[in-house]
């Protein structure tokens, strides 16, 4: 059986995105007998996937889906953070605003990105963003133009609650400071924002229409989940899974 190589790279500033890809793809490589090899340290960061030819299309599909996450979340976050600096919000409230804006169109953005990625053997993330996604960047610029310079906490609450009310996805689960889908898959999109996980931002990025919380979370996390999700968030006792 012949082997195929798939290469993914980004500038060194994109290390968080490469880390996200590696963590997401490692279980797949283990299950399907593929190998993932980090690129040698240079001015770029990345990895190569070596897999059997009859499994290359499946690997490529999974890689493209996760690359679309990186571009639709990490790159969009960095784009918005440079251009959206509202007066009147705390640092964390500003982060919640940026996250809500990202989540509002995340599935549409991913579909657009995936159409630009199909069937490649080498994915250069910064090149894809700079040369293949100009219409998407123009869309993001339009979103920026709608954001007021002054933003109050109440406006943030109403704005994010409205965006959440438009979601038609399934519920997500919060347990022990981590967020899971209903199949108990750990969600980790928020690591693409600044390298750190965060319950409220993870829930927003999940595009879930409701939230079930098991166990303790911080008062701040509970506050914002209640503000944004209202009657669609429930706080339960016990746990779904030991450990």
XYZ file of C-alpha atoms in Angstrom:
243
model
C 0.000 0.000 0.000
C 1.453 3.382 -1.025
C 1.685 6.262 1.442
C 0.732 9.929 1.089
C 2.004 13.009 2.865
C -0.120 15.985 3.875
C 1.644 19.103 5.140
C 0.226 21.924 7.285
C 2.141 25.068 8.240
C 1.691 28.592 9.554
C 3.877 31.475 10.662
C 5.346 31.055 14.135
C 2.674 33.409 15.493
C 0.180 30.695 14.610
C 1.551 28.151 17.083
C -1.718 28.027 19.062
C -3.549 27.001 15.914
C -1.016 24.295 15.082
C -1.259 22.977 18.650
C -5.055 22.841 18.312
C -4.725 20.886 15.057
C -2.235 18.433 16.523
C -4.365 17.717 19.595
C -7.475 17.302 17.448
C -5.831 14.980 14.916
C -3.690 12.825 17.224
C -6.525 10.404 18.168
C -7.436 9.998 14.487
C -3.849 9.213 13.539
C -3.669 6.667 16.332
C -6.909 4.955 15.282
C -6.104 4.833 11.553
C -2.403 4.057 11.747
C -1.199 7.424 10.469
C 1.880 9.268 11.658
C 2.201 12.937 12.569
C 5.622 14.548 12.481
C 6.377 18.099 13.638
C 8.315 20.271 11.222
C 11.803 21.230 12.304
C 11.901 24.657 14.043
C 12.333 27.445 11.479
C 10.514 30.690 10.785
C 7.373 28.574 10.397
C 5.544 26.038 12.538
C 3.624 23.001 11.405
C 3.541 19.259 10.853
C 3.298 16.480 8.281
C 0.817 13.621 8.232
C 1.919 10.335 6.708
C -0.966 7.979 5.965
C -1.994 5.145 3.682
C -3.336 6.273 0.326
C -6.733 4.687 0.855
C -7.186 6.761 4.015
C -5.766 10.040 2.712
C -9.113 11.515 1.678
C -10.540 10.907 5.146
C -7.472 12.409 6.850
C -7.633 15.385 4.493
C -11.307 15.964 5.263
C -10.634 15.988 9.019
C -7.600 18.240 8.627
C -9.592 20.690 6.517
C -12.405 20.810 9.078
C -9.969 21.694 11.875
C -8.096 24.191 9.701
C -11.454 25.862 9.078
C -11.815 26.126 12.879
C -8.442 27.848 13.108
C -9.236 30.320 10.344
C -12.838 31.003 11.394
C -11.964 31.416 15.078
C -8.296 32.240 15.704
C -7.756 34.393 12.637
C -11.140 36.087 13.041
C -10.427 36.740 16.712
C -7.115 38.394 15.904
C -8.776 40.420 13.140
C -11.548 41.653 15.453
C -9.225 42.283 18.382
C -7.167 44.708 16.293
C -10.220 46.628 15.123
C -12.876 46.410 17.876
C -11.994 48.303 21.058
C -15.254 49.494 22.572
C -15.294 52.006 25.402
C -17.361 51.029 28.430
C -16.600 47.312 28.718
C -14.142 45.554 30.989
C -11.351 43.508 29.420
C -13.298 40.282 29.972
C -16.550 41.765 28.667
C -14.711 42.813 25.519
C -13.497 39.233 25.137
C -17.093 38.003 25.463
C -18.211 40.478 22.804
C -15.505 39.323 20.390
C -16.378 35.677 21.064
C -20.075 36.287 20.458
C -19.303 38.019 17.160
C -17.153 35.090 16.083
C -19.794 32.536 17.036
C -22.584 34.398 15.243
C -21.383 33.315 11.785
C -18.957 30.530 12.603
C -20.734 27.790 10.669
C -21.236 29.975 7.583
C -17.608 31.089 7.756
C -16.431 27.483 8.010
C -18.491 26.412 5.002
C -16.989 29.227 2.932
C -13.459 28.360 4.067
C -13.911 24.660 3.372
C -14.848 25.415 -0.239
C -11.444 27.098 -0.592
C -9.522 24.192 0.957
C -10.774 21.080 -0.796
C -8.339 18.460 -2.035
C -4.951 19.961 -1.231
C -1.800 18.175 -0.094
C -0.204 21.215 1.504
C -2.036 23.801 3.583
C -0.308 27.113 4.258
C -2.668 28.770 6.722
C -1.425 32.357 6.552
C -1.256 32.153 2.758
C -4.803 30.790 2.561
C -6.035 33.621 4.766
C -4.182 36.365 2.899
C -4.892 35.246 -0.675
C -7.955 32.976 -0.745
C -10.277 34.521 1.822
C -10.451 38.183 0.812
C -14.276 38.172 0.422
C -14.545 36.731 3.937
C -12.269 39.448 5.318
C -14.440 42.063 3.614
C -17.448 40.547 5.376
C -15.618 40.809 8.712
C -14.772 44.443 7.974
C -18.468 45.111 7.447
C -19.261 43.549 10.838
C -16.666 45.799 12.467
C -18.306 48.866 10.942
C -21.571 48.036 12.751
C -20.051 47.856 16.254
C -20.581 51.058 18.266
C -17.591 52.809 19.784
C -19.302 52.957 23.175
C -20.758 49.740 24.580
C -22.406 49.297 27.981
C -22.620 46.112 30.013
C -26.390 46.091 29.508
C -25.983 46.404 25.742
C -23.540 43.503 25.816
C -26.030 41.362 27.749
C -28.874 42.135 25.338
C -26.711 41.727 22.236
C -25.239 38.340 23.188
C -28.600 37.084 24.485
C -30.105 37.971 21.094
C -27.370 36.083 19.225
C -27.860 33.062 21.485
C -31.619 33.138 20.921
C -30.990 32.737 17.175
C -29.078 29.475 17.655
C -30.793 26.210 16.783
C -28.105 23.792 17.913
C -28.194 21.161 20.639
C -27.424 21.653 24.294
C -23.878 21.532 25.602
C -22.747 20.262 28.985
C -20.463 21.975 31.493
C -18.751 19.799 34.083
C -15.685 20.416 36.231
C -14.779 23.552 34.316
C -14.902 21.831 30.918
C -17.466 21.922 28.125
C -18.743 18.845 26.277
C -21.230 18.130 23.529
C -24.053 15.659 24.136
C -21.822 12.781 23.016
C -19.354 13.761 25.745
C -16.713 15.003 23.318
C -14.542 17.630 24.957
C -14.875 21.003 23.232
C -11.765 23.163 23.039
C -12.380 25.898 20.486
C -11.756 28.631 23.068
C -8.069 27.635 23.139
C -7.868 29.315 19.726
C -8.722 32.708 21.190
C -5.705 33.279 23.386
C -4.360 29.848 24.218
C -6.559 29.538 27.285
C -9.733 27.624 27.933
C -12.770 29.479 29.263
C -16.196 28.058 30.098
C -18.373 30.947 28.930
C -16.456 31.555 25.713
C -16.325 27.817 25.000
C -20.092 27.586 25.386
C -20.571 30.529 23.024
C -18.241 28.997 20.426
C -20.077 25.676 20.646
C -23.086 27.387 19.027
C -25.273 25.448 21.457
C -28.847 26.550 21.961
C -28.833 25.616 25.653
C -26.533 24.684 28.513
C -26.638 22.154 31.339
C -24.195 22.754 34.179
C -23.214 19.918 36.486
C -21.199 20.685 39.595
C -19.601 23.954 40.610
C -18.525 26.804 38.366
C -17.311 30.250 39.353
C -19.792 32.973 40.257
C -18.645 35.004 37.252
C -19.221 32.094 34.879
C -22.668 31.456 36.355
C -23.503 35.144 36.062
C -22.762 35.373 32.356
C -24.349 32.047 31.476
C -27.554 33.203 33.172
C -27.410 36.606 31.463
C -26.828 35.181 27.987
C -28.893 31.984 28.065
C -31.699 32.859 30.483
C -34.153 29.986 30.783
C -32.007 27.891 28.422
C -29.361 27.251 31.084
C -29.964 24.773 33.903
C -27.850 23.987 36.939
C -27.982 20.357 38.001
C -26.501 18.248 40.773
C -24.362 15.160 40.295
C -22.207 14.260 37.310
C -22.411 12.394 34.039
C -19.106 10.645 34.348
C -16.883 9.611 37.192
C -13.461 11.234 37.376
